Amino acid sequence: MFAVLLSDGMDPFYQNISSFPTLIYTVLLVVCVIYWAGAVLGFIDLDIIDLDLDSFDTSGGDSTHATPDVLAGLMLRFGLNGVPVTVSISIVVLIGWLLCYYAVHFLFPLVPGRFLEFMVGIPVFLGSLYISARIAGVLIRPLRPLFQKATQETLKHVLGQTAVVRTSRVDNDFGEATLEDGGAGLILKVRTTGDDRFTKGDRVELYEHLDEQNVYRVISEEEFLGR
C-alpha cells in the first residue's frame, strides 16, 4: 500500500502528505478534524483534554512528573496557555503539517534514496514541531484576553439559569449544555452530582461553578423548582 502511495507516478500532493514525517501530522490533522466535527455535533466535550496550564507550577520543585504534567509544562513554556488545550494542539498540528509538507516538497527531491529521506525526516519533524509551537504561541497571545473576558462575563449571569443538554449524556465526568443568551448561545461544560444523569434535550439548572475544573454543577429543572 505504502509503495503505491510513495510511487513517482502518484500526485505530488498525496505523495507529500503520505511521506514521513508529514504523515504523522496528516494523521493528527485527521484526528483534529474528527474531534471538532464531533464537538460541533455534541458527541465530544469541547475541552476533552483537561490540563490546567495556568495553575501549573514551572518552578521545578519535584523532579518526577507524570506525563500530563510534562505536557502541561512544555505547553506553558511555549506560551500555549490561556485558551482551551484542544485549540492550542489543533493550531500546532495545522502549522506543523504545513511546514512539513513544504519541507518534503522542496527538500526531499534533493535527497537520494528512501533511507536518507527517512533520516532527514527526523530533524524535519522535530524542527517543524518546535517552530510550529513557537508560531502557535504567538498566534494564541491575542486570543487569551478574549477567552478570559468571555469566562468572566459568563460567570456573572449564568448561575441560576436554565440550560439544555447538548451532548448524548451528562454525568459526573462528561457533558455540555447550551444556554440561550439572546445571541448565538453559550456552550458550557456541566457535571452532575451523585448518580444523577441527564440525556440530550433535558433542561437543567446551573447552580455552582467549580473554578479548578471550569465546569458547572447542574440539577434537574424540576428539582430546582422544588417539584
XYZ file of C-alpha atoms in Angstrom:
227
model
C 0.000 0.000 0.000
C 2.688 2.482 1.033
C 4.702 1.563 -2.066
C 1.751 2.774 -4.144
C 1.389 5.946 -2.089
C 5.067 6.812 -2.472
C 5.397 5.886 -6.146
C 6.789 8.502 -8.518
C 3.658 8.431 -10.646
C 1.429 9.480 -7.778
C 0.025 13.004 -7.474
C 2.700 15.092 -5.647
C 0.189 16.358 -3.093
C -0.840 12.888 -1.926
C 2.752 11.708 -2.083
C 3.856 14.576 0.161
C 1.122 14.159 2.779
C 1.733 10.398 2.976
C 5.528 10.686 3.265
C 7.397 10.701 6.562
C 7.320 12.959 8.518
C 4.286 14.731 7.017
C 2.309 11.518 7.502
C 2.452 11.999 11.289
C 0.874 15.439 11.018
C -1.606 14.199 8.418
C -2.904 11.566 10.852
C -3.038 14.109 13.693
C -4.829 16.595 11.433
C -7.446 13.991 10.545
C -7.927 13.301 14.278
C -8.373 17.052 14.892
C -10.967 17.330 12.127
C -12.883 14.342 13.517
C -12.663 15.808 17.012
C -14.009 19.226 16.002
C -16.788 17.628 13.962
C -17.752 15.542 16.989
C -17.559 18.586 19.264
C -19.835 20.622 16.997
C -22.369 17.773 16.885
C -22.212 17.377 20.662
C -20.658 13.904 20.796
C -17.355 15.056 22.341
C -16.594 17.519 25.128
C -15.092 20.733 23.729
C -12.391 20.626 26.401
C -11.819 16.875 26.447
C -8.114 17.302 27.304
C -8.196 18.660 30.837
C -4.860 20.351 31.611
C -4.861 23.319 33.970
C -1.982 25.168 32.299
C -2.456 28.491 34.048
C -2.026 26.971 37.516
C 0.863 24.679 36.565
C 3.997 25.142 38.659
C 7.094 25.610 36.498
C 9.464 26.150 39.436
C 10.609 22.547 39.170
C 10.102 21.565 42.790
C 9.677 17.857 42.060
C 11.891 16.183 39.502
C 9.409 13.340 38.879
C 6.387 14.401 36.830
C 3.587 12.413 35.305
C 3.145 12.614 31.547
C 0.259 15.161 31.759
C 2.441 17.419 33.931
C 5.307 17.230 31.448
C 2.935 18.078 28.590
C 1.449 20.959 30.588
C 4.930 22.294 31.371
C 6.009 22.173 27.733
C 2.838 23.875 26.514
C 3.204 26.583 29.146
C 6.850 27.138 28.169
C 5.824 27.703 24.542
C 3.015 30.085 25.529
C 0.199 27.724 24.583
C -1.855 28.532 27.697
C -4.831 30.835 28.130
C -7.029 29.030 25.576
C -8.547 25.526 25.543
C -5.850 22.858 25.124
C -7.649 21.454 22.097
C -7.374 24.828 20.360
C -3.630 25.019 21.065
C -2.978 21.478 19.840
C -5.052 21.996 16.692
C -3.109 25.144 15.781
C 0.251 23.416 16.387
C -0.788 20.431 14.259
C -2.017 22.597 11.380
C 1.133 24.743 11.299
C 3.365 21.675 11.667
C 1.556 19.980 8.790
C 2.127 22.983 6.513
C 5.811 23.243 7.459
C 6.407 19.536 6.932
C 4.504 19.492 3.648
C 6.629 22.206 2.070
C 9.844 20.801 3.565
C 9.095 17.435 1.965
C 8.034 19.080 -1.284
C 11.176 21.165 -1.767
C 13.835 19.245 0.202
C 13.206 15.570 -0.460
C 13.737 15.725 -4.264
C 17.349 16.655 -3.433
C 17.822 13.638 -1.144
C 18.810 10.339 -2.840
C 17.127 7.202 -1.548
C 14.236 6.402 0.807
C 16.512 5.654 3.748
C 18.198 9.060 3.584
C 14.767 10.691 3.227
C 13.731 8.964 6.457
C 16.901 10.097 8.234
C 16.401 13.675 7.018
C 12.740 13.462 8.015
C 13.586 13.033 11.718
C 15.152 16.517 12.165
C 12.496 17.943 9.831
C 9.766 16.612 12.132
C 11.451 17.831 15.313
C 12.240 21.216 13.786
C 8.708 21.680 12.449
C 7.265 20.741 15.846
C 9.429 23.318 17.598
C 8.739 26.077 15.061
C 5.004 25.364 14.940
C 4.803 25.528 18.751
C 6.604 28.882 18.719
C 4.347 30.285 15.987
C 1.225 28.965 17.721
C 2.308 30.662 20.947
C 2.485 33.992 19.115
C -0.895 33.468 17.427
C -2.558 32.470 20.693
C -1.310 35.526 22.605
C -4.003 37.957 21.339
C -6.693 35.295 21.879
C -6.114 34.929 25.634
C -7.944 38.147 26.696
C -10.936 37.115 24.609
C -11.250 33.752 26.370
C -10.644 35.301 29.811
C -13.208 38.044 29.250
C -15.748 35.557 27.952
C -15.250 33.380 31.043
C -15.628 36.297 33.446
C -18.746 37.643 31.758
C -20.277 34.185 31.620
C -19.867 33.636 35.366
C -21.770 36.829 36.123
C -25.107 35.802 34.733
C -25.350 32.066 34.093
C -25.779 30.740 37.644
C -29.413 30.018 38.391
C -30.368 29.914 34.732
C -31.783 27.045 32.708
C -29.667 25.290 30.099
C -30.392 22.460 27.675
C -28.156 19.392 27.474
C -26.459 19.189 24.047
C -24.322 16.066 24.485
C -25.506 12.464 24.484
C -25.221 12.408 28.260
C -24.307 14.477 31.319
C -22.839 12.805 34.376
C -20.008 13.265 36.875
C -17.310 13.041 34.209
C -18.769 14.347 30.953
C -21.304 16.711 29.489
C -22.129 20.030 27.879
C -25.215 22.203 27.834
C -26.363 25.159 25.765
C -27.576 28.353 27.405
C -29.555 30.871 25.374
C -28.114 34.340 25.975
C -30.001 36.298 23.346
C -27.242 35.756 20.809
C -25.560 32.700 19.390
C -25.875 30.896 22.716
C -23.260 29.636 25.178
C -21.825 26.134 25.311
C -20.901 25.237 28.889
C -19.159 22.241 30.447
C -21.543 20.764 33.009
C -21.383 17.954 35.562
C -23.949 16.310 37.821
C -23.784 15.410 41.494
C -24.131 11.912 42.883
C -25.667 9.401 40.497
C -27.745 11.931 38.566
C -27.604 11.560 34.805
C -29.174 13.572 32.008
C -29.531 12.995 28.286
C -29.647 15.242 25.234
C -32.543 17.711 25.354
C -33.019 17.652 29.132
C -33.414 21.003 30.879
C -31.019 21.586 33.770
C -30.290 24.392 36.214
C -26.783 25.807 36.693
C -26.261 26.252 40.433
C -22.491 26.122 41.074
C -19.234 26.851 39.257
C -16.122 24.789 40.008
C -13.198 27.115 39.348
C -10.475 24.471 39.280
C -12.226 22.402 36.626
C -14.044 25.307 34.954
C -17.314 23.357 34.927
C -20.835 23.982 36.227
C -22.748 21.726 38.555
C -26.312 21.146 37.402
C -29.526 19.724 38.765
C -32.809 18.988 37.036
C -35.229 21.840 36.451
C -37.867 20.006 38.489
C -35.555 19.640 41.486
C -34.537 23.291 41.276
C -38.181 24.429 41.281
C -38.996 22.049 44.124
C -41.496 19.986 42.184
